[in-house]
Short mmCIF file of N, CA and C and ligand atoms in Angstrom, two decimals:
data_model
loop_
_atom_site.label_atom_id
_atom_site.label_comp_id
_atom_site.label_asym_id
_atom_site.label_seq_id
_atom_site.Cartn_x
_atom_site.Cartn_y
_atom_site.Cartn_z
N MET A 25 55.68 113.43 21.98
CA MET A 25 54.67 113.27 21.58
C MET A 25 53.48 114.39 22.83
N GLY A 26 52.90 114.59 22.54
CA GLY A 26 51.47 115.10 23.18
C GLY A 26 50.55 114.91 22.70
N PHE A 27 50.52 112.66 23.84
CA PHE A 27 49.09 112.98 24.21
C PHE A 27 48.93 112.18 24.41
N VAL A 28 47.40 112.39 24.95
CA VAL A 28 47.41 112.32 26.64
C VAL A 28 46.66 111.22 27.35
N TRP A 29 46.32 109.95 26.61
CA TRP A 29 45.87 109.20 26.45
C TRP A 29 46.56 108.42 26.96
N GLY A 30 47.96 107.99 27.82
CA GLY A 30 47.92 106.97 28.35
C GLY A 30 48.80 106.87 26.43
N SER A 31 49.85 105.79 26.59
CA SER A 31 50.53 105.03 25.40
C SER A 31 49.66 103.69 25.20
N ARG A 32 48.18 103.63 24.50
CA ARG A 32 47.96 103.23 24.10
C ARG A 32 46.81 103.33 23.27
N LEU A 33 46.29 102.89 21.59
CA LEU A 33 45.26 103.15 21.42
C LEU A 33 44.17 101.45 21.09
N PHE A 34 43.64 101.72 21.35
CA PHE A 34 42.39 101.48 21.15
C PHE A 34 40.99 101.84 19.09
N LEU A 35 40.79 100.23 18.17
CA LEU A 35 40.43 100.56 17.12
C LEU A 35 39.24 99.79 17.68
N VAL A 36 38.44 100.69 17.96
CA VAL A 36 36.54 100.59 17.69
C VAL A 36 36.04 100.25 15.61
N GLY A 37 35.11 99.54 16.24
CA GLY A 37 34.15 99.43 14.98
C GLY A 37 33.82 98.52 14.62
N PRO A 38 32.70 98.20 13.11
CA PRO A 38 32.45 97.06 13.17
C PRO A 38 32.93 95.83 12.51
N ARG A 39 32.99 94.49 12.35
CA ARG A 39 33.43 93.72 11.71
C ARG A 39 33.27 93.29 10.15
N GLY A 40 34.30 94.28 9.54
CA GLY A 40 34.85 94.21 7.68
C GLY A 40 35.26 95.74 8.37
N SER A 41 35.16 96.70 9.52
CA SER A 41 35.64 97.87 9.18
C SER A 41 37.26 98.09 9.28
N GLY A 42 37.90 96.21 8.82
CA GLY A 42 39.72 96.88 8.66
C GLY A 42 40.12 97.63 10.57
N LYS A 43 39.83 96.71 11.43
CA LYS A 43 40.10 97.40 12.65
C LYS A 43 41.88 96.65 12.40
N THR A 44 42.19 94.91 12.49
CA THR A 44 43.52 94.19 12.90
C THR A 44 44.54 94.69 11.51
N THR A 45 44.19 94.67 10.68
CA THR A 45 44.67 95.31 8.91
C THR A 45 45.62 97.54 9.44
N VAL A 46 44.65 97.64 10.48
CA VAL A 46 45.33 99.15 10.40
C VAL A 46 45.94 98.82 12.05
N ALA A 47 45.53 98.51 13.16
CA ALA A 47 46.33 97.65 14.22
C ALA A 47 47.04 97.22 13.96
N ARG A 48 48.35 96.99 12.89
CA ARG A 48 48.66 96.65 12.13
C ARG A 48 50.50 97.32 11.48
N LEU A 49 49.37 98.21 10.44
CA LEU A 49 50.08 100.10 9.79
C LEU A 49 50.64 100.15 10.86
N LEU A 50 49.32 100.79 11.92
CA LEU A 50 50.13 102.29 12.97
C LEU A 50 50.90 101.36 14.30
N GLY A 51 50.51 100.49 14.99
CA GLY A 51 51.89 100.37 15.25
C GLY A 51 53.22 99.72 14.53
N GLU A 52 53.35 99.72 13.52
CA GLU A 52 54.50 99.77 13.12
C GLU A 52 55.19 100.90 11.80
N ARG A 53 54.30 102.22 12.07
CA ARG A 53 54.46 103.43 12.71
C ARG A 53 54.97 103.85 12.97
N LEU A 54 53.70 103.82 14.43
CA LEU A 54 54.02 104.33 15.81
C LEU A 54 55.60 103.22 16.39
N GLY A 55 55.90 102.54 16.22
CA GLY A 55 56.67 101.47 17.50
C GLY A 55 56.31 101.15 17.90
N TRP A 56 55.60 100.95 18.44
CA TRP A 56 53.79 100.55 18.86
C TRP A 56 53.94 98.92 18.62
N ALA A 57 53.78 97.95 20.32
CA ALA A 57 53.54 96.09 20.28
C ALA A 57 51.43 96.59 19.06
N TRP A 58 51.79 95.64 18.62
CA TRP A 58 49.64 96.11 17.90
C TRP A 58 49.76 94.75 18.98
N LEU A 59 47.88 94.54 18.58
CA LEU A 59 47.92 93.18 18.46
C LEU A 59 45.70 93.08 18.95
N ASP A 60 45.33 91.41 18.42
CA ASP A 60 43.89 92.00 17.73
C ASP A 60 43.23 91.26 19.25
N ALA A 61 42.68 91.26 19.78
CA ALA A 61 42.19 90.92 21.31
C ALA A 61 41.56 89.80 20.61
N ASP A 62 40.40 89.27 19.56
CA ASP A 62 40.32 88.31 19.51
C ASP A 62 40.90 87.20 19.71
N LEU A 63 42.11 87.51 18.83
CA LEU A 63 43.12 86.82 17.98
C LEU A 63 43.27 86.14 19.57
N LEU A 64 43.67 87.17 20.56
CA LEU A 64 44.80 86.93 21.65
C LEU A 64 43.51 86.27 22.35
N LEU A 65 42.38 86.62 22.19
CA LEU A 65 41.11 85.80 23.81
C LEU A 65 41.19 83.64 22.38
N GLU A 66 41.26 84.41 21.54
CA GLU A 66 40.72 82.80 20.83
C GLU A 66 42.32 81.87 20.96
N GLU A 67 43.52 82.66 21.67
CA GLU A 67 44.65 81.40 21.61
C GLU A 67 44.19 81.36 22.45
N ARG A 68 44.06 81.97 24.17
CA ARG A 68 44.09 81.55 25.11
C ARG A 68 43.11 80.68 25.28
N ALA A 69 42.04 80.61 24.76
CA ALA A 69 41.06 79.33 24.99
C ALA A 69 40.82 78.65 24.34
N GLY A 70 41.93 78.94 22.79
CA GLY A 70 42.54 77.20 22.28
C GLY A 70 41.27 76.98 21.29
N CYS A 71 39.82 77.88 20.55
CA CYS A 71 39.39 77.45 19.66
C CYS A 71 38.37 78.99 19.28
N SER A 72 38.47 78.73 18.38
CA SER A 72 37.32 80.06 17.60
C SER A 72 36.53 80.36 18.24
N ILE A 73 36.27 81.76 18.12
CA ILE A 73 34.58 82.22 18.07
C ILE A 73 34.07 82.06 18.45
N ARG A 74 33.31 81.46 17.31
CA ARG A 74 32.15 80.65 17.18
C ARG A 74 31.64 79.60 17.92
N GLU A 75 33.49 78.82 17.83
CA GLU A 75 32.77 77.67 18.84
C GLU A 75 32.90 78.18 20.97
N LEU A 76 33.51 79.48 20.86
CA LEU A 76 34.33 79.72 22.51
C LEU A 76 31.87 80.23 22.28
N PHE A 77 31.64 80.81 21.97
CA PHE A 77 30.21 81.09 21.86
C PHE A 77 29.59 79.97 22.00
N ALA A 78 28.73 79.41 20.94
CA ALA A 78 28.65 77.71 20.75
C ALA A 78 28.66 77.14 22.66
N ARG A 79 30.04 77.14 22.38
CA ARG A 79 30.00 76.66 23.89
C ARG A 79 29.31 77.39 25.48
N GLU A 80 30.69 78.63 25.44
CA GLU A 80 29.93 79.40 26.49
C GLU A 80 28.80 80.50 26.79
N GLY A 81 28.37 80.32 25.62
CA GLY A 81 27.03 81.12 25.49
C GLY A 81 27.99 82.68 25.10
N GLU A 82 26.54 83.53 23.88
CA GLU A 82 27.06 85.39 24.40
C GLU A 82 27.81 84.99 25.49
N ALA A 83 27.57 85.27 26.18
CA ALA A 83 27.95 85.73 27.86
C ALA A 83 29.20 84.85 28.12
N GLY A 84 29.44 83.87 27.52
CA GLY A 84 30.22 83.54 28.16
C GLY A 84 31.41 84.60 27.59
N PHE A 85 31.83 84.53 26.59
CA PHE A 85 33.29 85.49 25.62
C PHE A 85 32.42 86.91 25.51
N ARG A 86 31.61 87.51 26.16
CA ARG A 86 31.20 88.39 26.46
C ARG A 86 32.25 88.80 28.02
N ASP A 87 31.90 88.00 29.19
CA ASP A 87 32.93 88.20 30.32
C ASP A 87 34.67 87.92 30.26
N ARG A 88 34.97 86.52 29.04
CA ARG A 88 36.35 86.62 28.75
C ARG A 88 36.92 88.70 27.79
N GLU A 89 36.11 88.78 27.56
CA GLU A 89 36.08 89.72 26.61
C GLU A 89 36.42 91.30 28.19
N THR A 90 35.60 91.08 27.96
CA THR A 90 35.95 92.22 29.34
C THR A 90 37.24 91.13 30.18
N ALA A 91 37.52 90.95 30.95
CA ALA A 91 38.82 90.96 30.89
C ALA A 91 39.81 90.84 30.94
N LEU A 92 39.88 91.02 29.17
CA LEU A 92 41.21 90.73 28.94
C LEU A 92 41.19 92.14 28.47
N LEU A 93 40.27 92.87 28.61
CA LEU A 93 39.69 94.85 28.33
C LEU A 93 40.79 94.99 29.38
N ARG A 94 40.72 94.48 30.24
CA ARG A 94 40.78 95.08 31.25
C ARG A 94 42.83 95.25 32.46
N GLU A 95 42.79 93.64 31.41
CA GLU A 95 43.92 93.65 31.53
C GLU A 95 45.25 93.39 30.23
N LEU A 96 44.50 94.36 29.26
CA LEU A 96 44.71 95.05 28.43
C LEU A 96 44.92 97.11 28.45
N THR A 97 44.21 97.31 28.91
CA THR A 97 44.00 98.81 29.71
C THR A 97 45.51 98.59 30.43
N GLN A 98 46.50 97.91 31.30
CA GLN A 98 47.97 98.71 32.17
C GLN A 98 48.90 98.22 31.02
N ARG A 99 49.03 97.51 28.87
CA ARG A 99 49.45 97.81 28.34
C ARG A 99 50.04 99.03 27.86
N GLU A 100 51.48 98.91 27.97
CA GLU A 100 51.92 100.37 27.45
C GLU A 100 52.37 100.18 25.88
N ASN A 101 52.43 101.10 25.09
CA ASN A 101 52.48 101.11 23.30
C ASN A 101 52.46 100.00 22.93
N GLN A 102 51.18 100.43 22.76
CA GLN A 102 50.38 98.66 21.40
C GLN A 102 48.73 99.69 21.90
N VAL A 103 48.44 99.84 20.19
CA VAL A 103 47.19 99.35 19.13
C VAL A 103 47.24 98.18 19.36
N ILE A 104 45.60 98.27 19.64
CA ILE A 104 44.90 97.30 19.83
C ILE A 104 43.37 97.08 18.81
N ALA A 105 43.56 96.49 18.34
CA ALA A 105 41.59 95.79 17.85
C ALA A 105 40.88 95.27 18.72
N THR A 106 40.49 95.90 19.00
CA THR A 106 39.03 95.28 19.69
C THR A 106 37.31 94.31 19.67
N GLY A 107 37.36 93.87 19.32
CA GLY A 107 36.06 93.06 18.67
C GLY A 107 35.37 93.72 18.57
N GLY A 108 34.35 93.68 17.06
CA GLY A 108 33.07 94.71 16.54
C GLY A 108 32.25 94.96 18.08
N GLY A 109 31.63 93.80 19.05
CA GLY A 109 30.60 93.93 19.70
C GLY A 109 31.59 94.48 21.49
N ILE A 110 33.03 95.52 21.58
CA ILE A 110 33.00 95.53 22.55
C ILE A 110 32.44 96.38 23.21
N VAL A 111 31.38 97.40 22.47
CA VAL A 111 30.38 99.00 22.85
C VAL A 111 30.25 98.56 24.11
N LEU A 112 29.33 97.27 23.04
CA LEU A 112 27.94 97.01 24.08
C LEU A 112 28.43 97.17 25.94
N ARG A 113 29.22 96.57 26.95
CA ARG A 113 28.92 96.97 27.74
C ARG A 113 29.00 97.87 28.31
N ALA A 114 28.68 98.27 29.26
CA ALA A 114 29.14 100.27 29.71
C ALA A 114 30.85 100.01 30.33
N GLU A 115 30.54 99.22 30.58
CA GLU A 115 32.00 98.76 32.03
C GLU A 115 32.84 98.13 31.15
N ASN A 116 33.44 97.60 29.41
CA ASN A 116 33.94 98.13 28.65
C ASN A 116 33.87 99.05 28.34
N ARG A 117 32.96 100.53 27.86
CA ARG A 117 33.65 101.66 27.13
C ARG A 117 34.15 102.55 28.62
N ALA A 118 33.70 102.48 28.88
CA ALA A 118 34.94 103.04 30.54
C ALA A 118 36.26 102.38 30.63
N LEU A 119 36.38 101.05 30.70
CA LEU A 119 37.42 100.90 30.47
C LEU A 119 37.71 101.44 29.14
N LEU A 120 38.23 102.00 27.87
CA LEU A 120 38.31 102.56 27.19
C LEU A 120 38.40 103.63 26.74
N ARG A 121 38.66 104.72 28.42
CA ARG A 121 39.06 105.81 28.31
C ARG A 121 40.24 105.64 28.52
N GLY A 122 40.27 104.22 29.64
CA GLY A 122 42.29 104.82 29.28
C GLY A 122 42.88 104.06 28.54
N GLY A 123 42.82 104.44 27.15
CA GLY A 123 43.17 105.07 25.86
C GLY A 123 43.00 105.75 24.58
N ALA A 124 43.48 106.34 24.21
CA ALA A 124 42.36 106.89 23.22
C ALA A 124 41.96 105.80 22.01
N VAL A 125 40.31 106.13 22.25
CA VAL A 125 39.73 105.52 21.12
C VAL A 125 39.56 105.77 18.41
N VAL A 126 39.73 105.21 18.25
CA VAL A 126 40.20 105.58 16.93
C VAL A 126 38.82 105.00 15.78
N TRP A 127 38.22 105.03 16.44
CA TRP A 127 36.36 104.52 15.57
C TRP A 127 36.65 104.97 14.03
N LEU A 128 36.69 103.62 13.33
CA LEU A 128 37.05 103.07 12.07
C LEU A 128 35.00 102.65 11.51
N THR A 129 34.70 103.51 10.26
CA THR A 129 33.42 103.73 10.03
C THR A 129 33.13 102.85 8.68
N ALA A 130 32.34 102.32 8.48
CA ALA A 130 31.95 102.45 6.87
C ALA A 130 30.58 102.07 6.81
N ASP A 131 29.75 102.79 5.80
CA ASP A 131 27.73 101.57 5.61
C ASP A 131 27.87 100.33 5.21
N ALA A 132 26.89 99.89 5.70
CA ALA A 132 27.06 98.48 5.91
C ALA A 132 27.24 97.73 4.33
N GLU A 133 27.10 98.30 3.78
CA GLU A 133 27.07 97.31 2.11
C GLU A 133 28.44 97.16 2.11
N THR A 134 29.04 97.92 2.08
CA THR A 134 30.77 98.15 2.13
C THR A 134 31.34 97.02 2.96
N LEU A 135 30.64 96.65 4.79
CA LEU A 135 31.54 95.94 5.32
C LEU A 135 31.04 94.73 4.64
N TRP A 136 29.13 94.42 4.35
CA TRP A 136 29.28 93.77 3.52
C TRP A 136 30.21 92.38 2.89
N GLN A 137 31.10 93.01 1.98
CA GLN A 137 31.00 93.68 0.74
C GLN A 137 32.65 92.57 1.45
N ARG A 138 33.17 93.52 2.94
CA ARG A 138 34.34 93.64 2.72
C ARG A 138 34.22 91.45 3.53
N ILE A 139 33.82 91.01 4.26
CA ILE A 139 33.04 90.53 4.49
C ILE A 139 33.16 88.91 4.18
N ALA A 140 31.36 89.39 3.23
CA ALA A 140 31.13 88.50 2.17
C ALA A 140 32.85 87.72 0.88
N ALA A 141 33.23 88.85 1.15
CA ALA A 141 35.56 88.59 0.35
C ALA A 141 36.21 87.36 1.42
N ASP A 142 35.87 87.09 2.47
CA ASP A 142 37.21 87.09 3.02
C ASP A 142 36.19 85.80 3.59
N PRO A 143 36.41 84.71 4.15
CA PRO A 143 35.00 82.82 4.27
C PRO A 143 36.07 83.05 5.18
N THR A 144 37.35 83.23 4.94
CA THR A 144 37.79 82.79 6.64
C THR A 144 37.91 83.02 8.11
N THR A 145 37.73 84.16 8.06
CA THR A 145 37.56 85.57 8.79
C THR A 145 35.57 84.58 9.40
N ALA A 146 34.60 84.73 8.20
CA ALA A 146 33.92 84.08 8.45
C ALA A 146 33.42 83.15 9.56
N ASP A 147 34.60 82.11 9.10
CA ASP A 147 34.44 80.45 9.37
C ASP A 147 34.52 81.94 10.96
N ARG A 148 35.60 81.90 11.27
CA ARG A 148 35.43 82.04 12.54
C ARG A 148 34.04 82.58 12.88
N ARG A 149 33.15 83.53 12.58
CA ARG A 149 32.90 83.72 14.09
C ARG A 149 31.96 84.28 13.14
N PRO A 150 31.03 84.16 14.92
CA PRO A 150 29.70 83.38 15.12
C PRO A 150 28.80 83.76 13.80
N LYS A 151 27.07 83.88 14.52
CA LYS A 151 26.36 84.68 13.66
C LYS A 151 25.70 85.01 14.95
N LEU A 152 25.49 87.15 14.95
CA LEU A 152 24.56 87.56 15.66
C LEU A 152 23.80 87.63 15.99
N THR A 153 22.59 87.02 14.35
CA THR A 153 21.42 87.70 14.91
C THR A 153 20.69 86.86 13.58
N VAL A 154 21.06 87.28 12.61
CA VAL A 154 20.28 86.62 11.40
C VAL A 154 21.78 86.23 9.51
N GLY A 155 22.44 86.70 10.82
CA GLY A 155 22.96 86.69 9.63
C GLY A 155 23.81 87.48 8.21
N GLY A 156 24.30 86.86 7.22
CA GLY A 156 24.55 88.41 6.01
C GLY A 156 24.00 89.11 5.82
N ARG A 157 23.83 89.86 5.16
CA ARG A 157 24.02 91.43 5.10
C ARG A 157 22.78 92.07 5.62
N GLU A 158 21.95 90.88 5.70
CA GLU A 158 20.96 91.84 6.83
C GLU A 158 21.98 91.78 8.43
N GLU A 159 21.43 91.46 8.86
CA GLU A 159 22.55 91.35 10.01
C GLU A 159 23.23 92.45 10.26
N VAL A 160 24.28 92.86 9.17
CA VAL A 160 25.15 93.39 9.00
C VAL A 160 25.32 94.93 9.32
N ALA A 161 23.85 95.66 8.98
CA ALA A 161 22.65 96.46 8.93
C ALA A 161 22.89 96.21 10.20
N GLN A 162 21.70 95.10 10.88
CA GLN A 162 21.53 95.32 12.26
C GLN A 162 22.32 95.60 13.04
N VAL A 163 23.24 95.15 13.49
CA VAL A 163 24.10 95.72 13.95
C VAL A 163 24.72 96.41 13.67
N LEU A 164 24.73 97.59 13.99
CA LEU A 164 25.30 98.55 13.27
C LEU A 164 24.98 99.61 13.54
N ALA A 165 23.25 99.55 13.11
CA ALA A 165 22.52 100.29 13.11
C ALA A 165 22.12 100.26 14.91
N GLN A 166 22.65 99.49 16.51
CA GLN A 166 22.34 98.66 16.97
C GLN A 166 22.74 99.95 17.97
N ARG A 167 24.40 99.96 16.91
CA ARG A 167 25.75 100.27 17.90
C ARG A 167 26.71 101.45 17.53
N GLU A 168 26.02 102.00 16.84
CA GLU A 168 26.31 103.43 15.84
C GLU A 168 26.56 104.90 17.29
N ALA A 169 25.75 104.84 18.00
CA ALA A 169 25.85 105.15 18.99
C ALA A 169 26.54 105.00 20.17
N LEU A 170 27.10 104.33 20.44
CA LEU A 170 28.06 103.02 21.17
C LEU A 170 29.15 103.87 20.47
N TYR A 171 29.35 103.40 19.55
CA TYR A 171 30.69 103.59 19.01
C TYR A 171 31.62 104.78 18.82
N ARG A 172 30.33 106.22 18.18
CA ARG A 172 30.36 107.72 18.54
C ARG A 172 30.66 107.65 19.65
N GLU A 173 30.06 106.91 21.22
CA GLU A 173 29.75 108.50 22.80
C GLU A 173 31.59 107.29 22.93
N VAL A 174 32.13 106.61 22.56
CA VAL A 174 33.98 105.98 22.75
C VAL A 174 34.82 106.51 22.17
N ALA A 175 34.35 106.75 20.97
CA ALA A 175 35.47 106.97 19.77
C ALA A 175 36.02 108.98 20.56
N GLN A 176 37.58 109.12 20.33
CA GLN A 176 38.04 110.56 19.57
C GLN A 176 37.80 111.04 19.09
N TYR A 177 37.74 109.83 17.90
CA TYR A 177 38.07 110.14 16.39
C TYR A 177 37.72 109.34 15.92
N THR A 178 37.85 109.19 14.37
CA THR A 178 36.38 108.60 13.75
C THR A 178 37.04 108.88 11.85
N VAL A 179 37.36 107.58 11.66
CA VAL A 179 37.72 107.36 10.10
C VAL A 179 37.08 106.92 9.57
N ASP A 180 36.29 107.37 8.12
CA ASP A 180 35.81 107.00 7.46
C ASP A 180 36.77 106.17 6.95
N THR A 181 36.03 104.15 6.92
CA THR A 181 36.99 103.63 4.94
C THR A 181 36.84 103.35 4.46
N ARG A 182 35.82 103.41 3.93
CA ARG A 182 35.45 103.34 2.61
C ARG A 182 36.31 103.82 1.36
N GLU A 183 36.87 105.04 1.38
CA GLU A 183 38.16 104.90 0.41
C GLU A 183 39.53 105.04 1.10
N GLY A 184 40.55 104.78 0.10
CA GLY A 184 41.90 104.82 1.24
C GLY A 184 42.41 103.71 1.41
N THR A 185 43.11 103.15 1.59
CA THR A 185 43.93 102.15 1.73
C THR A 185 43.92 102.13 2.84
N PRO A 186 44.32 100.26 3.42
CA PRO A 186 44.69 100.60 4.97
C PRO A 186 46.08 101.75 5.21
N GLU A 187 46.86 101.83 4.71
CA GLU A 187 48.50 102.38 5.28
C GLU A 187 47.92 103.92 5.08
N GLU A 188 47.32 104.35 4.41
CA GLU A 188 45.71 105.92 4.59
C GLU A 188 45.99 106.10 5.03
N ILE A 189 44.66 104.41 5.51
CA ILE A 189 43.91 105.04 7.12
C ILE A 189 45.22 105.11 8.15
N ALA A 190 45.72 103.34 8.02
CA ALA A 190 46.92 104.46 9.19
C ALA A 190 48.07 105.71 9.54
N ALA A 191 48.36 106.07 8.03
CA ALA A 191 48.64 107.46 8.11
C ALA A 191 47.86 109.17 8.79
N GLN A 192 46.95 108.26 9.21
CA GLN A 192 45.29 109.66 9.03
C GLN A 192 45.43 110.40 10.34
N ILE A 193 45.28 108.66 11.31
CA ILE A 193 45.62 107.98 12.43
C ILE A 193 46.80 108.80 13.50
N HIS A 194 47.82 108.70 12.66
CA HIS A 194 49.03 108.54 13.31
C HIS A 194 48.82 110.50 13.51
N GLY A 195 48.50 111.29 12.01
CA GLY A 195 48.00 112.48 12.03
C GLY A 195 47.54 112.91 12.67
N TRP A 196 46.51 112.32 13.24
CA TRP A 196 46.16 112.36 14.59
C TRP A 196 46.80 112.77 15.88
N LEU A 197 46.82 111.58 15.67
CA LEU A 197 47.87 110.61 17.39
C LEU A 197 49.11 112.03 17.58
N LEU A 198 49.16 113.11 16.25
CA LEU A 198 50.97 113.59 16.45
C LEU A 198 49.81 114.52 17.18
N GLY A 199 48.57 115.20 15.93
CA GLY A 199 48.83 117.12 16.46
C GLY A 199 47.34 116.72 17.45
N SER A 200 48.24 115.98 18.52
CA SER A 200 46.77 116.35 19.58
C SER A 200 47.55 116.12 21.04
C1 LIG B 319 32.29 90.20 17.07
C2 LIG B 319 33.21 90.71 16.04
C3 LIG B 319 34.40 89.72 16.55
C4 LIG B 319 34.38 88.63 17.52
C5 LIG B 319 32.82 87.86 17.60
C6 LIG B 319 32.11 88.89 18.17
C7 LIG B 319 30.12 91.67 17.54
O1 LIG B 319 35.26 91.11 16.00
O2 LIG B 319 34.44 89.62 18.85
O3 LIG B 319 31.66 87.83 17.29
O4 LIG B 319 29.80 91.51 17.99
O5 LIG B 319 30.30 92.43 16.42
P1 LIG B 319 35.44 91.55 14.15
O6 LIG B 319 35.60 92.78 15.41
O7 LIG B 319 36.90 91.36 14.80
O8 LIG B 319 35.02 90.29 13.71
#
């Protein structure tokens, strides 16, 4: 495979864009391991991200997130689903250059519908601003330029199944 970014791929994008599901499917296609950075972080911390935010504040969580990202950029043959806020820090955006970066996009309403349909995920995630539908739109507006800055490839997830999205990314990787 003429893959010039090292053998790791990061999926970035907002909550509800399907990063975890697509990471698993793409990992299976490539014969690579896959992981969700938030899940790994929760496992190591022994609590949910919501609890981490409550205990250590957002800054504490972001420090852990950066430390984990630094570690993940050393691994080979992995598809990595990142947290939606990974692009906020310039240091993280620089670290993401250690792999291929694919941005999963959708409009705020679609994201909100998916988040609202998945209450277990909502329980584990802290509020970032005002919560709900309004927060999704606010956060997206703040971050879109940052996702664009790091992404080498962008997939619109409004249409298509997670399988089709994984196949599209796989096709891009093979051709790149
Ligand atoms: C966050 C998104 C979450 C998680 C944390 C902060 C964000 O990840 O990292 O709650 O700032 O958007 P998901 O994108 O997996 O929900």
